[in-house]
PDB file of C-alpha atoms in Angstrom:
ATOM      1  CA  UNK A 948     -78.297 152.785 -82.589  1.00 85.00           C
ATOM      2  CA  UNK A 949     -77.944 153.777 -78.968  1.00 90.00           C
ATOM      3  CA  UNK A 950     -75.921 156.713 -77.788  1.00 94.00           C
ATOM      4  CA  UNK A 951     -73.575 156.663 -74.826  1.00 96.00           C
ATOM      5  CA  UNK A 952     -76.147 158.749 -72.946  1.00 94.00           C
ATOM      6  CA  UNK A 953     -78.829 156.103 -73.590  1.00 96.00           C
ATOM      7  CA  UNK A 954     -76.531 153.354 -72.312  1.00 97.00           C
ATOM      8  CA  UNK A 955     -75.672 155.336 -69.187  1.00 96.00           C
ATOM      9  CA  UNK A 956     -79.327 156.070 -68.388  1.00 96.00           C
ATOM     10  CA  UNK A 957     -80.294 152.421 -68.911  1.00 98.00           C
ATOM     11  CA  UNK A 958     -77.502 151.217 -66.620  1.00 98.00           C
ATOM     12  CA  UNK A 959     -78.236 153.953 -64.074  1.00 97.00           C
ATOM     13  CA  UNK A 960     -81.907 153.087 -63.708  1.00 98.00           C
ATOM     14  CA  UNK A 961     -81.207 149.348 -63.580  1.00 98.00           C
ATOM     15  CA  UNK A 962     -78.721 150.117 -60.789  1.00 98.00           C
ATOM     16  CA  UNK A 963     -81.211 152.404 -59.042  1.00 97.00           C
ATOM     17  CA  UNK A 964     -83.773 149.607 -59.071  1.00 98.00           C
ATOM     18  CA  UNK A 965     -81.177 147.260 -57.602  1.00 97.00           C
ATOM     19  CA  UNK A 966     -80.377 149.844 -54.905  1.00 96.00           C
ATOM     20  CA  UNK A 967     -84.067 150.078 -54.003  1.00 96.00           C
ATOM     21  CA  UNK A 968     -83.748 146.398 -53.086  1.00 92.00           C
ATOM     22  CA  UNK A 969     -81.615 147.403 -50.115  1.00 91.00           C
ATOM     23  CA  UNK A 970     -84.735 148.596 -48.324  1.00 86.00           C
ATOM     24  CA  UNK A 971     -86.053 145.686 -46.257  1.00 83.00           C
ATOM     25  CA  UNK A 972     -88.922 143.769 -47.799  1.00 82.00           C
ATOM     26  CA  UNK A 973     -91.774 142.281 -45.889  1.00 79.00           C
ATOM     27  CA  UNK A 974     -94.285 139.639 -46.892  1.00 78.00           C
ATOM     28  CA  UNK A 975     -98.017 139.801 -46.373  1.00 70.00           C
ATOM     29  CA  UNK A 976     -99.444 136.847 -44.504  1.00 70.00           C
ATOM     30  CA  UNK A 977    -101.960 136.067 -47.274  1.00 66.00           C
ATOM     31  CA  UNK A 978     -99.448 135.557 -50.089  1.00 72.00           C
ATOM     32  CA  UNK A 979     -95.769 134.838 -50.416  1.00 70.00           C
ATOM     33  CA  UNK A 980     -94.985 137.930 -52.496  1.00 78.00           C
ATOM     34  CA  UNK A 981     -92.723 140.423 -50.733  1.00 81.00           C
ATOM     35  CA  UNK A 982     -93.515 144.126 -50.652  1.00 83.00           C
ATOM     36  CA  UNK A 983     -90.416 145.999 -51.790  1.00 90.00           C
ATOM     37  CA  UNK A 984     -89.372 149.487 -52.793  1.00 93.00           C
ATOM     38  CA  UNK A 985     -88.133 148.094 -56.121  1.00 95.00           C
ATOM     39  CA  UNK A 986     -91.483 148.413 -57.872  1.00 93.00           C
ATOM     40  CA  UNK A 987     -90.826 152.153 -57.716  1.00 97.00           C
ATOM     41  CA  UNK A 988     -87.893 151.550 -60.093  1.00 97.00           C
ATOM     42  CA  UNK A 989     -90.109 151.032 -63.128  1.00 96.00           C
ATOM     43  CA  UNK A 990     -92.056 154.196 -62.319  1.00 98.00           C
ATOM     44  CA  UNK A 991     -88.887 156.269 -61.935  1.00 97.00           C
ATOM     45  CA  UNK A 992     -87.307 154.807 -65.068  1.00 97.00           C
ATOM     46  CA  UNK A 993     -90.327 155.432 -67.279  1.00 97.00           C
ATOM     47  CA  UNK A 994     -91.018 158.838 -65.770  1.00 95.00           C
ATOM     48  CA  UNK A 995     -87.478 160.148 -65.942  1.00 94.00           C
ATOM     49  CA  UNK A 996     -85.819 158.642 -69.010  1.00 95.00           C
ATOM     50  CA  UNK A 997     -88.767 157.761 -71.218  1.00 94.00           C
ATOM     51  CA  UNK A 998     -90.302 154.690 -72.764  1.00 96.00           C
ATOM     52  CA  UNK A 999     -87.368 153.152 -74.603  1.00 97.00           C
ATOM     53  CA  UNK A1000     -84.639 153.757 -72.040  1.00 97.00           C
ATOM     54  CA  UNK A1001     -86.949 153.067 -69.093  1.00 97.00           C
ATOM     55  CA  UNK A1002     -88.169 149.753 -70.511  1.00 98.00           C
ATOM     56  CA  UNK A1003     -84.612 148.731 -71.437  1.00 98.00           C
ATOM     57  CA  UNK A1004     -83.399 149.602 -67.926  1.00 98.00           C
ATOM     58  CA  UNK A1005     -86.056 147.355 -66.403  1.00 98.00           C
ATOM     59  CA  UNK A1006     -85.330 144.628 -68.952  1.00 98.00           C
ATOM     60  CA  UNK A1007     -81.648 144.820 -68.018  1.00 98.00           C
ATOM     61  CA  UNK A1008     -82.566 144.538 -64.345  1.00 98.00           C
ATOM     62  CA  UNK A1009     -84.780 141.490 -65.035  1.00 98.00           C
ATOM     63  CA  UNK A1010     -81.998 139.840 -67.053  1.00 98.00           C
ATOM     64  CA  UNK A1011     -79.452 140.471 -64.297  1.00 98.00           C
ATOM     65  CA  UNK A1012     -81.789 138.862 -61.763  1.00 98.00           C
ATOM     66  CA  UNK A1013     -82.391 135.953 -64.169  1.00 98.00           C
ATOM     67  CA  UNK A1014     -78.678 135.193 -64.496  1.00 98.00           C
ATOM     68  CA  UNK A1015     -78.468 134.977 -60.740  1.00 97.00           C
ATOM     69  CA  UNK A1016     -77.250 138.314 -59.458  1.00 97.00           C
ATOM     70  CA  UNK A1017     -78.636 138.823 -55.943  1.00 96.00           C
ATOM     71  CA  UNK A1018     -80.402 142.107 -56.701  1.00 96.00           C
ATOM     72  CA  UNK A1019     -83.709 141.421 -55.001  1.00 94.00           C
ATOM     73  CA  UNK A1020     -84.235 142.009 -51.267  1.00 91.00           C
ATOM     74  CA  UNK A1021     -82.599 139.363 -49.155  1.00 87.00           C
ATOM     75  CA  UNK A1022     -79.955 138.743 -51.817  1.00 91.00           C
ATOM     76  CA  UNK A1023     -82.286 136.760 -54.045  1.00 92.00           C
ATOM     77  CA  UNK A1024     -81.752 136.191 -57.739  1.00 96.00           C
ATOM     78  CA  UNK A1025     -81.899 133.482 -60.393  1.00 97.00           C
ATOM     79  CA  UNK A1026     -84.504 132.032 -62.726  1.00 96.00           C
ATOM     80  CA  UNK A1027     -86.409 130.410 -59.868  1.00 95.00           C
ATOM     81  CA  UNK A1028     -87.568 133.873 -58.803  1.00 95.00           C
ATOM     82  CA  UNK A1029     -89.689 134.077 -61.936  1.00 95.00           C
ATOM     83  CA  UNK A1030     -91.319 130.730 -61.246  1.00 95.00           C
ATOM     84  CA  UNK A1031     -92.474 131.970 -57.828  1.00 93.00           C
ATOM     85  CA  UNK A1032     -95.629 133.907 -56.957  1.00 91.00           C
ATOM     86  CA  UNK A1033     -94.000 137.318 -57.471  1.00 92.00           C
ATOM     87  CA  UNK A1034     -92.468 136.528 -60.857  1.00 96.00           C
ATOM     88  CA  UNK A1035     -95.261 138.072 -62.899  1.00 96.00           C
ATOM     89  CA  UNK A1036     -94.975 141.365 -61.069  1.00 96.00           C
ATOM     90  CA  UNK A1037     -91.221 141.603 -61.727  1.00 97.00           C
ATOM     91  CA  UNK A1038     -91.565 140.562 -65.375  1.00 98.00           C
ATOM     92  CA  UNK A1039     -94.129 143.351 -65.829  1.00 98.00           C
ATOM     93  CA  UNK A1040     -91.760 146.136 -64.778  1.00 98.00           C
ATOM     94  CA  UNK A1041     -90.450 146.725 -68.336  1.00 98.00           C
ATOM     95  CA  UNK A1042     -94.056 147.077 -69.550  1.00 98.00           C
ATOM     96  CA  UNK A1043     -94.853 149.504 -66.741  1.00 98.00           C
ATOM     97  CA  UNK A1044     -91.818 151.640 -67.551  1.00 98.00           C
ATOM     98  CA  UNK A1045     -92.682 151.549 -71.271  1.00 98.00           C
ATOM     99  CA  UNK A1046     -96.252 152.706 -70.649  1.00 98.00           C
ATOM    100  CA  UNK A1047     -95.224 155.443 -68.223  1.00 97.00           C
ATOM    101  CA  UNK A1048     -92.532 156.673 -70.616  1.00 96.00           C
ATOM    102  CA  UNK A1049     -94.969 156.802 -73.526  1.00 96.00           C
ATOM    103  CA  UNK A1050     -97.480 158.930 -71.669  1.00 95.00           C
ATOM    104  CA  UNK A1051     -95.243 160.949 -69.339  1.00 88.00           C
ATOM    105  CA  UNK A1052     -94.812 164.438 -70.758  1.00 80.00           C
ATOM    106  CA  UNK A1053     -93.723 167.828 -69.555  1.00 76.00           C
ATOM    107  CA  UNK A1054     -96.674 170.019 -68.853  1.00 80.00           C
ATOM    108  CA  UNK A1055     -98.994 167.267 -67.625  1.00 89.00           C
ATOM    109  CA  UNK A1056    -101.188 168.325 -64.774  1.00 94.00           C
ATOM    110  CA  UNK A1057    -100.427 166.771 -61.410  1.00 95.00           C
ATOM    111  CA  UNK A1058    -103.569 164.635 -61.649  1.00 96.00           C
ATOM    112  CA  UNK A1059    -102.678 163.428 -65.161  1.00 96.00           C
ATOM    113  CA  UNK A1060     -99.173 162.567 -64.056  1.00 96.00           C
ATOM    114  CA  UNK A1061    -100.489 160.620 -61.071  1.00 97.00           C
ATOM    115  CA  UNK A1062    -102.906 158.741 -63.342  1.00 97.00           C
ATOM    116  CA  UNK A1063    -100.127 157.790 -65.769  1.00 97.00           C
ATOM    117  CA  UNK A1064     -98.078 156.415 -62.869  1.00 97.00           C
ATOM    118  CA  UNK A1065    -101.055 154.554 -61.418  1.00 98.00           C
ATOM    119  CA  UNK A1066    -102.034 152.937 -64.716  1.00 98.00           C
ATOM    120  CA  UNK A1067     -98.480 152.019 -65.733  1.00 97.00           C
ATOM    121  CA  UNK A1068     -96.819 151.404 -62.385  1.00 97.00           C
ATOM    122  CA  UNK A1069     -99.724 149.696 -60.659  1.00 98.00           C
ATOM    123  CA  UNK A1070    -102.415 148.737 -63.189  1.00 98.00           C
ATOM    124  CA  UNK A1071    -100.177 147.100 -65.786  1.00 98.00           C
ATOM    125  CA  UNK A1072     -97.952 145.460 -63.204  1.00 97.00           C
ATOM    126  CA  UNK A1073    -100.957 144.036 -61.346  1.00 97.00           C
ATOM    127  CA  UNK A1074    -102.572 142.942 -64.633  1.00 98.00           C
ATOM    128  CA  UNK A1075     -99.552 140.708 -65.247  1.00 97.00           C
ATOM    129  CA  UNK A1076     -98.711 139.818 -61.651  1.00 96.00           C
ATOM    130  CA  UNK A1077    -102.139 138.813 -60.344  1.00 97.00           C
ATOM    131  CA  UNK A1078    -102.848 136.078 -62.932  1.00 98.00           C
ATOM    132  CA  UNK A1079     -99.287 134.804 -62.471  1.00 96.00           C
ATOM    133  CA  UNK A1080     -99.811 134.708 -58.708  1.00 94.00           C
ATOM    134  CA  UNK A1081    -103.103 132.831 -59.130  1.00 96.00           C
ATOM    135  CA  UNK A1082    -101.524 130.142 -61.312  1.00 97.00           C
ATOM    136  CA  UNK A1083     -98.367 129.686 -59.232  1.00 95.00           C
ATOM    137  CA  UNK A1084    -100.164 129.752 -55.871  1.00 93.00           C
ATOM    138  CA  UNK A1085    -103.011 127.561 -57.100  1.00 95.00           C
ATOM    139  CA  UNK A1086    -105.694 130.035 -56.085  1.00 95.00           C
ATOM    140  CA  UNK A1087    -108.507 131.697 -57.984  1.00 96.00           C
ATOM    141  CA  UNK A1088    -107.971 134.939 -59.848  1.00 97.00           C
ATOM    142  CA  UNK A1089    -110.362 136.620 -57.404  1.00 96.00           C
ATOM    143  CA  UNK A1090    -108.382 135.376 -54.405  1.00 95.00           C
ATOM    144  CA  UNK A1091    -105.138 136.591 -55.981  1.00 95.00           C
ATOM    145  CA  UNK A1092    -106.675 139.994 -56.711  1.00 95.00           C
ATOM    146  CA  UNK A1093    -107.982 140.338 -53.159  1.00 93.00           C
ATOM    147  CA  UNK A1094    -104.576 139.318 -51.774  1.00 90.00           C
ATOM    148  CA  UNK A1095    -102.845 141.860 -54.034  1.00 91.00           C
ATOM    149  CA  UNK A1096    -104.947 144.642 -52.529  1.00 92.00           C
ATOM    150  CA  UNK A1097    -102.472 144.535 -49.649  1.00 89.00           C
ATOM    151  CA  UNK A1098     -99.886 146.030 -52.005  1.00 91.00           C
ATOM    152  CA  UNK A1099    -102.082 148.959 -53.015  1.00 94.00           C
ATOM    153  CA  UNK A1100    -101.483 151.409 -50.134  1.00 93.00           C
ATOM    154  CA  UNK A1101     -97.689 151.125 -50.457  1.00 93.00           C
ATOM    155  CA  UNK A1102     -97.847 151.325 -54.232  1.00 96.00           C
ATOM    156  CA  UNK A1103     -99.935 154.494 -54.059  1.00 97.00           C
ATOM    157  CA  UNK A1104     -97.313 156.025 -51.750  1.00 96.00           C
ATOM    158  CA  UNK A1105     -94.632 155.049 -54.302  1.00 97.00           C
ATOM    159  CA  UNK A1106     -96.659 156.739 -57.066  1.00 98.00           C
ATOM    160  CA  UNK A1107     -96.850 159.987 -55.093  1.00 98.00           C
ATOM    161  CA  UNK A1108     -93.136 159.865 -54.224  1.00 97.00           C
ATOM    162  CA  UNK A1109     -92.228 159.136 -57.841  1.00 97.00           C
ATOM    163  CA  UNK A1110     -94.255 162.066 -59.166  1.00 97.00           C
ATOM    164  CA  UNK A1111     -92.645 164.364 -56.584  1.00 97.00           C
ATOM    165  CA  UNK A1112     -89.151 163.176 -57.568  1.00 96.00           C
ATOM    166  CA  UNK A1113     -89.780 163.355 -61.323  1.00 94.00           C
ATOM    167  CA  UNK A1114     -91.226 166.862 -61.082  1.00 93.00           C
ATOM    168  CA  UNK A1115     -88.366 168.054 -58.844  1.00 93.00           C
ATOM    169  CA  UNK A1116     -85.691 166.657 -61.163  1.00 92.00           C
ATOM    170  CA  UNK A1117     -87.425 168.110 -64.198  1.00 87.00           C
ATOM    171  CA  UNK A1118     -87.537 171.558 -62.524  1.00 87.00           C
ATOM    172  CA  UNK A1119     -83.963 171.446 -61.239  1.00 89.00           C
ATOM    173  CA  UNK A1120     -82.362 169.958 -64.338  1.00 80.00           C
ATOM    174  CA  UNK A1121     -84.698 170.496 -67.290  1.00 71.00           C
ATOM    175  CA  UNK A1122     -82.234 169.733 -70.070  1.00 66.00           C
ATOM    176  CA  UNK A1123     -80.951 166.467 -68.598  1.00 60.00           C
ATOM    177  CA  UNK A1124     -84.015 164.354 -69.260  1.00 61.00           C
TER     178      UNK A1124
END
Protein backbone atom coordinates (compact mmCIF):
# COMPACT_ATOMS: atom_id res chain seq x y z
CA UNK A 1 0.00 0.00 0.00
CA UNK A 2 1.23 3.46 -0.85
CA UNK A 3 1.32 6.31 1.58
CA UNK A 4 0.21 9.84 0.81
CA UNK A 5 3.88 10.84 0.81
CA UNK A 6 4.64 8.20 -1.86
CA UNK A 7 1.78 9.47 -4.03
CA UNK A 8 2.93 13.07 -3.67
CA UNK A 9 6.53 12.24 -4.58
CA UNK A 10 5.42 10.20 -7.60
CA UNK A 11 3.19 13.02 -8.85
CA UNK A 12 5.85 15.64 -8.09
CA UNK A 13 8.57 13.93 -10.10
CA UNK A 14 6.22 13.18 -13.00
CA UNK A 15 5.35 16.90 -12.98
CA UNK A 16 9.01 17.88 -12.73
CA UNK A 17 9.77 15.76 -15.78
CA UNK A 18 6.92 17.46 -17.62
CA UNK A 19 8.28 20.87 -16.59
CA UNK A 20 11.70 19.95 -17.97
CA UNK A 21 9.93 19.69 -21.33
CA UNK A 22 9.51 23.46 -21.31
CA UNK A 23 13.18 23.83 -22.17
CA UNK A 24 13.46 23.99 -25.96
CA UNK A 25 14.46 20.76 -27.65
CA UNK A 26 16.65 20.52 -30.67
CA UNK A 27 17.16 17.67 -33.11
CA UNK A 28 20.47 16.39 -34.37
CA UNK A 29 20.76 16.32 -38.13
CA UNK A 30 21.67 12.61 -38.19
CA UNK A 31 18.53 11.31 -36.45
CA UNK A 32 15.05 12.55 -35.75
CA UNK A 33 15.30 12.19 -31.97
CA UNK A 34 15.14 15.50 -30.11
CA UNK A 35 17.60 16.36 -27.37
CA UNK A 36 15.62 17.48 -24.33
CA UNK A 37 16.15 18.25 -20.67
CA UNK A 38 13.50 15.66 -19.80
CA UNK A 39 15.91 12.74 -19.71
CA UNK A 40 17.22 14.36 -16.53
CA UNK A 41 13.82 13.59 -14.96
CA UNK A 42 14.53 9.89 -14.58
CA UNK A 43 17.90 10.64 -12.99
CA UNK A 44 16.39 13.10 -10.51
CA UNK A 45 13.48 10.81 -9.69
CA UNK A 46 15.64 7.76 -9.02
CA UNK A 47 18.29 9.75 -7.19
CA UNK A 48 15.95 11.70 -4.95
CA UNK A 49 12.96 9.48 -4.17
CA UNK A 50 14.34 5.99 -4.71
CA UNK A 51 13.68 3.02 -6.93
CA UNK A 52 9.98 2.41 -6.39
CA UNK A 53 8.75 6.00 -6.31
CA UNK A 54 11.18 7.11 -9.03
CA UNK A 55 10.18 4.32 -11.41
CA UNK A 56 6.48 4.91 -10.70
CA UNK A 57 6.91 8.65 -11.34
CA UNK A 58 8.46 7.94 -14.73
CA UNK A 59 5.80 5.32 -15.49
CA UNK A 60 3.12 7.89 -14.66
CA UNK A 61 4.80 10.39 -16.97
CA UNK A 62 4.96 7.81 -19.80
CA UNK A 63 1.28 6.94 -19.31
CA UNK A 64 0.28 10.61 -19.36
CA UNK A 65 2.17 11.09 -22.63
CA UNK A 66 0.56 7.90 -24.01
CA UNK A 67 -2.97 9.14 -23.34
CA UNK A 68 -2.16 12.27 -25.29
CA UNK A 69 -1.19 14.95 -22.82
CA UNK A 70 1.22 17.35 -24.55
CA UNK A 71 4.04 16.93 -22.04
CA UNK A 72 6.94 16.55 -24.44
CA UNK A 73 8.73 19.57 -25.95
CA UNK A 74 6.71 21.24 -28.64
CA UNK A 75 3.46 20.10 -27.04
CA UNK A 76 3.78 16.54 -28.28
CA UNK A 77 2.00 13.57 -26.77
CA UNK A 78 0.05 10.46 -27.73
CA UNK A 79 0.83 6.85 -28.57
CA UNK A 80 2.45 7.79 -31.87
CA UNK A 81 5.39 9.22 -29.92
CA UNK A 82 6.33 5.70 -28.87
CA UNK A 83 6.26 4.44 -32.44
CA UNK A 84 8.80 7.10 -33.46
CA UNK A 85 12.60 6.94 -33.27
CA UNK A 86 12.75 8.37 -29.73
CA UNK A 87 10.13 6.05 -28.25
CA UNK A 88 12.59 3.54 -26.85
CA UNK A 89 14.48 6.23 -24.97
CA UNK A 90 11.30 7.53 -23.30
CA UNK A 91 10.03 4.04 -22.47
CA UNK A 92 13.36 3.34 -20.76
CA UNK A 93 13.05 6.20 -18.27
CA UNK A 94 11.23 4.08 -15.65
CA UNK A 95 14.03 1.49 -15.87
CA UNK A 96 16.67 4.19 -15.51
CA UNK A 97 14.96 5.63 -12.44
CA UNK A 98 14.56 2.14 -10.96
CA UNK A 99 18.25 1.33 -11.41
CA UNK A 100 19.42 4.68 -10.05
CA UNK A 101 17.10 4.37 -7.05
CA UNK A 102 18.34 0.86 -6.26
CA UNK A 103 21.98 1.88 -6.21
CA UNK A 104 21.77 5.49 -5.01
CA UNK A 105 22.69 5.63 -1.34
CA UNK A 106 23.78 8.21 1.17
CA UNK A 107 27.48 8.09 1.72
CA UNK A 108 28.42 7.13 -1.84
CA UNK A 109 31.57 8.78 -3.05
CA UNK A 110 31.16 11.41 -5.73
CA UNK A 111 32.65 9.06 -8.32
CA UNK A 112 30.32 6.21 -7.31
CA UNK A 113 27.33 8.50 -7.48
CA UNK A 114 28.34 9.72 -10.94
CA UNK A 115 28.77 6.11 -12.10
CA UNK A 116 25.31 5.13 -10.84
CA UNK A 117 23.79 8.04 -12.75
CA UNK A 118 25.77 7.24 -15.89
CA UNK A 119 24.85 3.56 -15.90
CA UNK A 120 21.18 4.11 -15.06
CA UNK A 121 20.47 7.45 -16.69
CA UNK A 122 22.54 6.96 -19.82
CA UNK A 123 23.58 3.30 -20.19
CA UNK A 124 20.19 1.71 -19.57
CA UNK A 125 18.30 4.36 -21.49
CA UNK A 126 20.63 4.02 -24.48
CA UNK A 127 20.49 0.21 -24.26
CA UNK A 128 16.74 0.42 -24.86
CA UNK A 129 16.65 3.50 -27.09
CA UNK A 130 19.37 2.64 -29.60
CA UNK A 131 17.89 -0.69 -30.78
CA UNK A 132 14.47 0.96 -30.96
CA UNK A 133 15.94 3.78 -33.04
CA UNK A 134 17.63 1.29 -35.37
CA UNK A 135 14.40 -0.61 -36.02
CA UNK A 136 12.17 2.44 -36.44
CA UNK A 137 14.65 4.38 -38.58
CA UNK A 138 15.59 1.33 -40.64
CA UNK A 139 19.30 1.69 -39.94
CA UNK A 140 21.88 -0.68 -38.52
CA UNK A 141 22.47 -0.93 -34.79
CA UNK A 142 25.96 0.48 -35.35
CA UNK A 143 24.59 3.49 -37.23
CA UNK A 144 22.04 4.11 -34.47
CA UNK A 145 24.74 3.86 -31.80
CA UNK A 146 27.01 6.27 -33.66
CA UNK A 147 24.10 8.70 -34.13
CA UNK A 148 23.25 8.46 -30.42
CA UNK A 149 26.76 9.59 -29.53
CA UNK A 150 25.50 13.09 -30.27
CA UNK A 151 23.40 12.85 -27.10
CA UNK A 152 26.34 11.91 -24.89
CA UNK A 153 27.86 15.33 -24.11
CA UNK A 154 24.49 16.77 -23.02
CA UNK A 155 23.63 13.65 -21.06
CA UNK A 156 26.94 13.81 -19.20
CA UNK A 157 26.18 17.43 -18.28
CA UNK A 158 22.75 16.29 -17.00
CA UNK A 159 24.45 13.59 -14.89
CA UNK A 160 26.74 16.15 -13.26
CA UNK A 161 23.87 18.58 -12.65
CA UNK A 162 21.72 15.80 -11.20
CA UNK A 163 24.43 14.68 -8.78
CA UNK A 164 24.95 18.29 -7.67
CA UNK A 165 21.21 18.76 -7.09
CA UNK A 166 20.73 15.43 -5.30
CA UNK A 167 23.69 16.05 -3.00
CA UNK A 168 22.55 19.62 -2.24
CA UNK A 169 18.99 18.53 -1.43
CA UNK A 170 20.25 15.68 0.71
CA UNK A 171 22.49 18.09 2.67
CA UNK A 172 19.85 20.80 3.05
CA UNK A 173 16.92 18.53 3.84
CA UNK A 174 18.26 15.17 5.01
CA UNK A 175 15.05 13.81 6.50
CA UNK A 176 12.84 14.59 3.51
CA UNK A 177 14.16 11.93 1.17
